[in-house]
Short mmCIF file of C-alpha atoms and ligand atoms in Angstrom, two decimals:
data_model
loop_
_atom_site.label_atom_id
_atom_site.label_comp_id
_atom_site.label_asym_id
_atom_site.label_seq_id
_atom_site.Cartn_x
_atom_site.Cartn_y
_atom_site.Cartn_z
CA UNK S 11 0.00 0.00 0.00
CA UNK S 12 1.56 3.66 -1.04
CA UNK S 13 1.57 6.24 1.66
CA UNK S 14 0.97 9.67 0.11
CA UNK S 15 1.75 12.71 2.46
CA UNK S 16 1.29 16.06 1.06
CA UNK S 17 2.30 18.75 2.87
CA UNK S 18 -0.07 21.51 1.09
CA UNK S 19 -3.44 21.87 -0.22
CA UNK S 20 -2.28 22.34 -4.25
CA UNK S 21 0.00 19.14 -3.34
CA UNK S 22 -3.09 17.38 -1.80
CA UNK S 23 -5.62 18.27 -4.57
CA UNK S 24 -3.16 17.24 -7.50
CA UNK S 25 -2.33 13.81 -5.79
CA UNK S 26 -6.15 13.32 -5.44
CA UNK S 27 -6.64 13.43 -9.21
CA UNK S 28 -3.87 11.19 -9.92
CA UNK S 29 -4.52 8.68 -7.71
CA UNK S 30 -7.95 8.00 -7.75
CA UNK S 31 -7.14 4.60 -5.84
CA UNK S 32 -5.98 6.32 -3.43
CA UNK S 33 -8.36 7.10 0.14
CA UNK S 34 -8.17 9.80 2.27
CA UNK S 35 -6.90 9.79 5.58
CA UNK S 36 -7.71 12.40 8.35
CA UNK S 37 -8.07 11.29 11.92
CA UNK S 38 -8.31 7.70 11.01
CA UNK S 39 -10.93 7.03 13.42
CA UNK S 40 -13.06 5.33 10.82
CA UNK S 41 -10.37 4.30 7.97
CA UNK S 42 -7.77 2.29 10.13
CA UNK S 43 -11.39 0.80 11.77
CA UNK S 44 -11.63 -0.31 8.18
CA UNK S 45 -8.24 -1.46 7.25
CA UNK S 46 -8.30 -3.31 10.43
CA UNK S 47 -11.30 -5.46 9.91
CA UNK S 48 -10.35 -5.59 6.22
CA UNK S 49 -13.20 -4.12 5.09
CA UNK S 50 -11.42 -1.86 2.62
CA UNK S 51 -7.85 -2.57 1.02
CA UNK S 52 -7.22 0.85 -0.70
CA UNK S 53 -4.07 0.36 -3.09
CA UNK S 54 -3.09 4.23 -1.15
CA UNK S 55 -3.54 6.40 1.65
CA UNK S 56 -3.62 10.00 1.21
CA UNK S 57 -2.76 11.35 4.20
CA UNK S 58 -3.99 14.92 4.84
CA UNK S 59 -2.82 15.50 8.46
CA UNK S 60 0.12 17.63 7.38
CA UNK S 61 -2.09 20.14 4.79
CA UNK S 62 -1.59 23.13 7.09
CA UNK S 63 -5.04 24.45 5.20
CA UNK S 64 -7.50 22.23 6.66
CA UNK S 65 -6.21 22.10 10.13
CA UNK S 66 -7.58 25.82 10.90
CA UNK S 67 -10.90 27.48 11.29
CA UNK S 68 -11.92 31.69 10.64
CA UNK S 69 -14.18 34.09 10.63
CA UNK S 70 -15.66 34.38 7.27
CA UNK S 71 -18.67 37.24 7.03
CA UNK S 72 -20.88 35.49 10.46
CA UNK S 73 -19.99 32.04 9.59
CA UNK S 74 -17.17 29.98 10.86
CA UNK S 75 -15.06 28.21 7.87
CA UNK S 76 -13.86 25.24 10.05
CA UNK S 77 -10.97 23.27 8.04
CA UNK S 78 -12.14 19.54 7.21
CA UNK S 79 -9.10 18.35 9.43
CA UNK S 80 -10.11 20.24 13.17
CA UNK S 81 -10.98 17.85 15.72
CA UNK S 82 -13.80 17.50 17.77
CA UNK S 83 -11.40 18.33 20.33
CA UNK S 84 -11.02 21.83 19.14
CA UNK S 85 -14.09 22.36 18.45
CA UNK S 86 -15.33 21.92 21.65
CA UNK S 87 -12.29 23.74 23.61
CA UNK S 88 -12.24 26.81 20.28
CA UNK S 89 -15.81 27.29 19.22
CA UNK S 90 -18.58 25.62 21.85
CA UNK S 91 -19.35 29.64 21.94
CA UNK S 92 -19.90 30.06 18.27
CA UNK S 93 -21.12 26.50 17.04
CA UNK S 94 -22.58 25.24 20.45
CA UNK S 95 -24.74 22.96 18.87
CA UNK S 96 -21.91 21.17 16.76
CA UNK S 97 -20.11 21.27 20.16
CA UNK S 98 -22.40 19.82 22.12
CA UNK S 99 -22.68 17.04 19.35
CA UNK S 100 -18.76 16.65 19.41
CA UNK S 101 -19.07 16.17 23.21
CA UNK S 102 -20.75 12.89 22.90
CA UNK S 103 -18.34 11.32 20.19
CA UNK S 104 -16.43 8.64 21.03
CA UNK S 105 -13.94 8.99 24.06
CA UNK S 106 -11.34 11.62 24.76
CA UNK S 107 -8.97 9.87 22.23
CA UNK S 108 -11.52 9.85 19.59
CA UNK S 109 -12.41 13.32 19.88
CA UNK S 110 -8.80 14.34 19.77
CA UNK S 111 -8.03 12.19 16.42
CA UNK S 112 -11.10 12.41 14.87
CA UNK S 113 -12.76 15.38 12.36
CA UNK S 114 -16.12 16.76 11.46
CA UNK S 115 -14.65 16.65 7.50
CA UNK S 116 -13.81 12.59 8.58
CA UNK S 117 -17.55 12.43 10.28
CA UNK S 118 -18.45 14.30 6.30
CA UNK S 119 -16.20 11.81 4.53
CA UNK S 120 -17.67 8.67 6.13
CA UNK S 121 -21.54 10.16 5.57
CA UNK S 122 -22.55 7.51 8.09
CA UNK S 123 -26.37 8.27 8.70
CA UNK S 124 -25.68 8.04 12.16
CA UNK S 125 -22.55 10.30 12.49
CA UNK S 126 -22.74 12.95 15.20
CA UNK S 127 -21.59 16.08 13.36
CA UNK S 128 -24.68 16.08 10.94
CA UNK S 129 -27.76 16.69 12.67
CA UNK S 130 -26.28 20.39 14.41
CA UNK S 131 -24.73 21.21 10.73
CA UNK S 132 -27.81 20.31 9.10
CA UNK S 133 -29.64 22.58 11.54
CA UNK S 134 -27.39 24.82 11.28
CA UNK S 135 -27.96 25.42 7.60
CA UNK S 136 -24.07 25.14 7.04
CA UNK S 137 -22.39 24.21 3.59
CA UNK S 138 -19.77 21.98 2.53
CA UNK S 139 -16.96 23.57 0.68
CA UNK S 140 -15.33 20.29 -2.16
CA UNK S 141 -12.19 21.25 -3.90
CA UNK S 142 -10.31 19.76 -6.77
CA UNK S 143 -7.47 20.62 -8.93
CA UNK S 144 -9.44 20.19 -12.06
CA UNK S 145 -12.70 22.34 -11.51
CA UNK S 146 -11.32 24.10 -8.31
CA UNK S 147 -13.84 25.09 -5.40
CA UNK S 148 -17.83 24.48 -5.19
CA UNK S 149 -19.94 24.96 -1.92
CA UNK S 150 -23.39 23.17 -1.27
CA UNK S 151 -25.87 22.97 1.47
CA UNK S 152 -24.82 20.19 4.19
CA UNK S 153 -28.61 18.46 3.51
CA UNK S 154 -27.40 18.00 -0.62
CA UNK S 155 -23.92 16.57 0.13
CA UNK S 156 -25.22 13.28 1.59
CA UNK S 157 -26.81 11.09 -1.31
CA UNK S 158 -27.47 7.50 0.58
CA UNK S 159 -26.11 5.65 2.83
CA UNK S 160 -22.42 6.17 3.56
CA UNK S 161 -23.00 8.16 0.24
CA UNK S 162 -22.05 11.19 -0.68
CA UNK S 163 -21.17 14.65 -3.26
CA UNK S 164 -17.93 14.12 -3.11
CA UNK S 165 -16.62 13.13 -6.28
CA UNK S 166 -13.44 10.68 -7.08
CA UNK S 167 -11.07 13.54 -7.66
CA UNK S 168 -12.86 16.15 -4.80
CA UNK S 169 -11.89 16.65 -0.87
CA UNK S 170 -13.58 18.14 1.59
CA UNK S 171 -11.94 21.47 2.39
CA UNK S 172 -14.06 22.80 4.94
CA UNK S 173 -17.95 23.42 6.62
CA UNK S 174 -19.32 26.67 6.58
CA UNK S 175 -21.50 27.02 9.70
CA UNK S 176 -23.18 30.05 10.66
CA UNK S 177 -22.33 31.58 13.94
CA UNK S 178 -25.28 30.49 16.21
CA UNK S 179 -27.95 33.78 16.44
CA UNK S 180 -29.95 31.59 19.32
CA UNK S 181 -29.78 28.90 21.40
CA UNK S 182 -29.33 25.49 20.14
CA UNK S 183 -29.21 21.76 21.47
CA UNK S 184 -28.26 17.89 20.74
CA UNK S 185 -29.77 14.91 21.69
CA UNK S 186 -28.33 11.67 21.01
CA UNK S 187 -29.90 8.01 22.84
CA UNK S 188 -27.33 5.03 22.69
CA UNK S 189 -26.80 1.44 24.29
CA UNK S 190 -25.29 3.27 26.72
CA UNK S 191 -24.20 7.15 27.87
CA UNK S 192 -20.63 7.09 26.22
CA UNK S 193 -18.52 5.04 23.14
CA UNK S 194 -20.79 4.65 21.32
CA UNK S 195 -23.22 5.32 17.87
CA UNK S 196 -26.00 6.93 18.06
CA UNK S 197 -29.74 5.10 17.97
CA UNK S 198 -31.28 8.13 16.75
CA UNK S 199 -30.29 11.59 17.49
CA UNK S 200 -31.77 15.19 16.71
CA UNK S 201 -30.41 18.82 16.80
CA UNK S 202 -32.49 21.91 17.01
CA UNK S 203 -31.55 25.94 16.39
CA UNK S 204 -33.32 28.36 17.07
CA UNK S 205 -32.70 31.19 14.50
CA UNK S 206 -34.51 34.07 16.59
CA UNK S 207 -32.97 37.07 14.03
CA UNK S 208 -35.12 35.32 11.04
CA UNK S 209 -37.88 33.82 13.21
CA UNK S 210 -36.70 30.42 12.25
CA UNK S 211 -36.07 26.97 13.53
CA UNK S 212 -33.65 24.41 12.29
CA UNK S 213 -33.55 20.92 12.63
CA UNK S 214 -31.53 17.70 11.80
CA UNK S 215 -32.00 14.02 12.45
CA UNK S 216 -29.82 11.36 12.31
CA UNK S 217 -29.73 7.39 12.57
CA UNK S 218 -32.90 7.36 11.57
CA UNK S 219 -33.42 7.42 7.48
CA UNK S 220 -30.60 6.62 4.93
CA UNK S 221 -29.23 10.14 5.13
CA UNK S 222 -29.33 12.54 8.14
CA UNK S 223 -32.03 14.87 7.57
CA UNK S 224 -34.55 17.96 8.24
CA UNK S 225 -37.89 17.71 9.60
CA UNK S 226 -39.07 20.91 7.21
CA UNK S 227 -42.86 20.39 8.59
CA UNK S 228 -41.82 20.55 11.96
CA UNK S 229 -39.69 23.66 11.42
CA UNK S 230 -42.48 25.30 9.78
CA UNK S 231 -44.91 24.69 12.34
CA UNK S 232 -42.79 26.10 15.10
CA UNK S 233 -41.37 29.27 13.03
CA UNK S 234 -44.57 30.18 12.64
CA UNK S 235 -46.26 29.31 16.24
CA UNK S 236 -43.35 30.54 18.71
CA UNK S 237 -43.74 33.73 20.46
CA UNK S 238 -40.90 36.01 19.07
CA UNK S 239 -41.83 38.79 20.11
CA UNK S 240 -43.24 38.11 23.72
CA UNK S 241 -41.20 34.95 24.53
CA UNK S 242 -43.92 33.81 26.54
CA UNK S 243 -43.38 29.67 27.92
CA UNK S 244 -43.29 27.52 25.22
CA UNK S 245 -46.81 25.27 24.81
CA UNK S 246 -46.61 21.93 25.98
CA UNK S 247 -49.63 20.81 23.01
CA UNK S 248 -46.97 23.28 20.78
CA UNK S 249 -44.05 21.22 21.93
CA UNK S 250 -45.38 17.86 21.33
CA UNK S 251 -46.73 18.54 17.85
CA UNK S 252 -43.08 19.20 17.35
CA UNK S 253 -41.96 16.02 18.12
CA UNK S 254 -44.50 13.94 16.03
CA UNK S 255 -43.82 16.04 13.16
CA UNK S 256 -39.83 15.41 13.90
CA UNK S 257 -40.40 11.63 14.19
CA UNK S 258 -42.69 11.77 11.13
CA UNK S 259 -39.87 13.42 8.91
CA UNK S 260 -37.85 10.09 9.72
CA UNK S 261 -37.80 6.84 7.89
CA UNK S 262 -36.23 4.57 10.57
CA UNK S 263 -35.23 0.65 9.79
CA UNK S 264 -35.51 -1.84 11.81
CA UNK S 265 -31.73 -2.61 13.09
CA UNK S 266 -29.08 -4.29 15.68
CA UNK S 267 -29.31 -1.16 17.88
CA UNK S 268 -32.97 -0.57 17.83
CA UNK S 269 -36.20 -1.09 16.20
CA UNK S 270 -37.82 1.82 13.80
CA UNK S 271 -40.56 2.02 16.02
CA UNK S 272 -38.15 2.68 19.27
CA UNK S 273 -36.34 5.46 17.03
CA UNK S 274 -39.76 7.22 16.34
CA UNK S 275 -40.70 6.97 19.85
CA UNK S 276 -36.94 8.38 21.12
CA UNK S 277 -36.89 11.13 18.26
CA UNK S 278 -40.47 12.47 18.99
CA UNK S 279 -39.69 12.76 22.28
CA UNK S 280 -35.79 14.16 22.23
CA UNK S 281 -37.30 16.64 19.58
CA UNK S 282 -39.68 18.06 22.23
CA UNK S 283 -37.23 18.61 24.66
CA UNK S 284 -34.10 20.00 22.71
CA UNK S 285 -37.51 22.43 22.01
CA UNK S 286 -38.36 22.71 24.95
CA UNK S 287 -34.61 23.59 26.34
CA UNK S 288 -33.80 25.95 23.29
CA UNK S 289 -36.67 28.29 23.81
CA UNK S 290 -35.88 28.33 27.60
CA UNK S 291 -32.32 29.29 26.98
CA UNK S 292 -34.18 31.80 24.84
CA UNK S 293 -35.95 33.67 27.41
CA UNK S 294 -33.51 33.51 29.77
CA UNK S 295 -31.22 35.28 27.44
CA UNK S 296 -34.19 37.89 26.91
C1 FAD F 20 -14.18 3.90 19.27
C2 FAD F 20 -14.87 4.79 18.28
C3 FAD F 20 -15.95 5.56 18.70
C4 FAD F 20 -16.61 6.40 17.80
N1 FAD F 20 -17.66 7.14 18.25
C5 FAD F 20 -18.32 7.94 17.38
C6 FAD F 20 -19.43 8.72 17.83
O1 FAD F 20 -19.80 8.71 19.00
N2 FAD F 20 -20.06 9.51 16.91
C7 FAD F 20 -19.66 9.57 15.59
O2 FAD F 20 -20.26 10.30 14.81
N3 FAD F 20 -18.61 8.84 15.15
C8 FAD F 20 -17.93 8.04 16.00
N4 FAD F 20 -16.88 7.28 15.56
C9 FAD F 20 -16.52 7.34 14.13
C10 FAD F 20 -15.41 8.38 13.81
O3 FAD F 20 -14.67 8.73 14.96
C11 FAD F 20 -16.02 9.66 13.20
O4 FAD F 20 -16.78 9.37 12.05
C12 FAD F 20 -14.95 10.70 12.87
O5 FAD F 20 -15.57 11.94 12.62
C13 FAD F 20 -14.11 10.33 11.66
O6 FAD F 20 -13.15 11.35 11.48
P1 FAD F 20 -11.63 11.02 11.11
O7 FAD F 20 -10.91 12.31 11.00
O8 FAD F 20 -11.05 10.02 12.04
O9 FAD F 20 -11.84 10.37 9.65
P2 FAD F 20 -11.03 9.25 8.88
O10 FAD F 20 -11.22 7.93 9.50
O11 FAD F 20 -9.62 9.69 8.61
O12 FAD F 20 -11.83 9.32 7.49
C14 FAD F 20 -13.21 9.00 7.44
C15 FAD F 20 -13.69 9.04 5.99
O13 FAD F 20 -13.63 10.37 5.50
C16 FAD F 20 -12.76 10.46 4.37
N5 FAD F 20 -12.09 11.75 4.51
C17 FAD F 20 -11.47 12.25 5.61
N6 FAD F 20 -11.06 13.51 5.38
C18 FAD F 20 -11.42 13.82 4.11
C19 FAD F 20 -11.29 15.00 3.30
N7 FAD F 20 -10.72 16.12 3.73
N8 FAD F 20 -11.80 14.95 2.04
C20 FAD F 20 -12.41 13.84 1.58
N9 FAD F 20 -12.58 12.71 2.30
C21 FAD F 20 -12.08 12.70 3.56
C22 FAD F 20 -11.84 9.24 4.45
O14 FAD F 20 -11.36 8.83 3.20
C23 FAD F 20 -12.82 8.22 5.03
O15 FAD F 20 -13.64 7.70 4.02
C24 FAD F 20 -16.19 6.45 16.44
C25 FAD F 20 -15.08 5.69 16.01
C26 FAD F 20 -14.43 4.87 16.92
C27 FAD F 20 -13.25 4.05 16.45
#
């Protein structure tokens, strides 16, 4: 197996489209999983770790352009301010190891249903920026890039570059139910943002369709039922409606970790409290 190690992003892009054999490495949290088991035998490994590029995160306009190779680590330590939601999501990945090895452009790359970063990105509303040497730079919503199962945008000569994720204008909250509290992948798992400067409400599910995804019904609902102006307690009849609608928006399976109908259950009700704990943060705030 070649080991490819470019050490910038023009070296990184160029190797990409000439070796198309080749798979990208970032954390290896998921790849070396892989190569272990011998589920993959990639004739190369394109190591990115030393791409200064995609190691840092800035300000761009009031969204954060957070390189595809920052850990979890840093985001929680460098940006649970900015991004809480994604932090609060990178809080329950893995184990301290994990979170230091592992990336949100890895989490991207792997476009596992159940991965942790994509629920607070998708509700977020942030984009993912693809590069390659050929066609340079394009940028797409977070809720286009995944196409399937472990599927995604990214095409054979593309890498991820970085997530552009809007600097939170509200509150915003993560829910994720498991075998058990830590190590491990999520059953189902939801993400709410409240978006009080547009009177909007993001959402994003995960684990519990092919692709992570929005509950647009549910976000409609609330956007247009929440007291902006008065902030008055949230309605519990308000609340649940938000839930169903959430667990409606899913297409669960049947699985080793839980049955669709547990997910629906778990996701209507995690919906109405990430609701429920948003607004409050809201009002507090007020
Ligand atoms: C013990 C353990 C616990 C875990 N717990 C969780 C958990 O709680 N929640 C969760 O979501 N995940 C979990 N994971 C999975 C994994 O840690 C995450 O998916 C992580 O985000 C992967 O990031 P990475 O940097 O290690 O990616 P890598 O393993 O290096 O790469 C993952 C995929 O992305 C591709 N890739 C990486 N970077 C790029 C790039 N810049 N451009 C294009 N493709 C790229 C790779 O080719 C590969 O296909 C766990 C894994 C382990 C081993």
């Amino acid at each position: 197996m070649d080991f490819l190690q470019p050490a910038t992003w023009s070296e990184a892009l160029a190797l990409r489209a000439e070796r198309p054999d080749a798979l990208p490495l970032a954390g290896g949290t998921d790849v070396m999983v892989d190569l272990t088991f011998d589920r993959r035998r990639p004739a190369a490994l394109l190591d990115l770790t030393r791409v200064p590029d995609l190691q840092e995160w800035a300000l761009e306009g009031d969204r954060v352009r957070l390189g595809a190779g920052v850990p979890y680590a840093r985001v929680l330590t460098e940006l649970a301010g900015r991004l809480p939601g994604l932090a609060i999501a990178a809080r329950t990945v893995g184990s301290p190891q994990i979170r230091t090895r592992g990336t949100v452009g890895g989490n991207l790359g792997s476009a596992s249903p159940a991965g942790d970063a994509h629920p607070p990105l998708l509700a977020a509303g942030a984009e993912v920026e693809l590069a390659s040497a050929a066609r340079g730079t394009r940028r797409l919503p977070v809720a286009d890039f995944f196409t399937g199962p472990k599927r995604s945008a990214l095409a054979a000569d593309e890498l991820i570059a970085a997530v552009l994720v809007p600097v939170a204008a509200g509150p915003q909250q993560f829910c994720k139910v498991g075998t058990r509290n830590a190590m491990v992948i999520a059953v189902t798992s939801v993400a709410v943002a409240l978006h009080p400067d547009r009177r909007a409400v993001g959402t994003g599910i995960g684990s519990a369709a092919p692709t992570p995804r929005r509950a647009p019904k549910a976000e409609q609902l609330v956007a247009e039922e929440l007291d902006w102006a008065g902030r008055t307690a949230l309605d519990d009849g308000l609340a649940a409606e938000f839930g169903h609608r959430v667990a409606a928006a899913a297409a669960p399976i049947d699985d080793v970790r839980g049955s669709a109908a547990y997910r629906r259950h778990a996701l209507a009700v995690m919906a109405r409290r990430a609701l429920t704990w948003a607004w409050d943060d809201l009002r507090r705030a007020a």
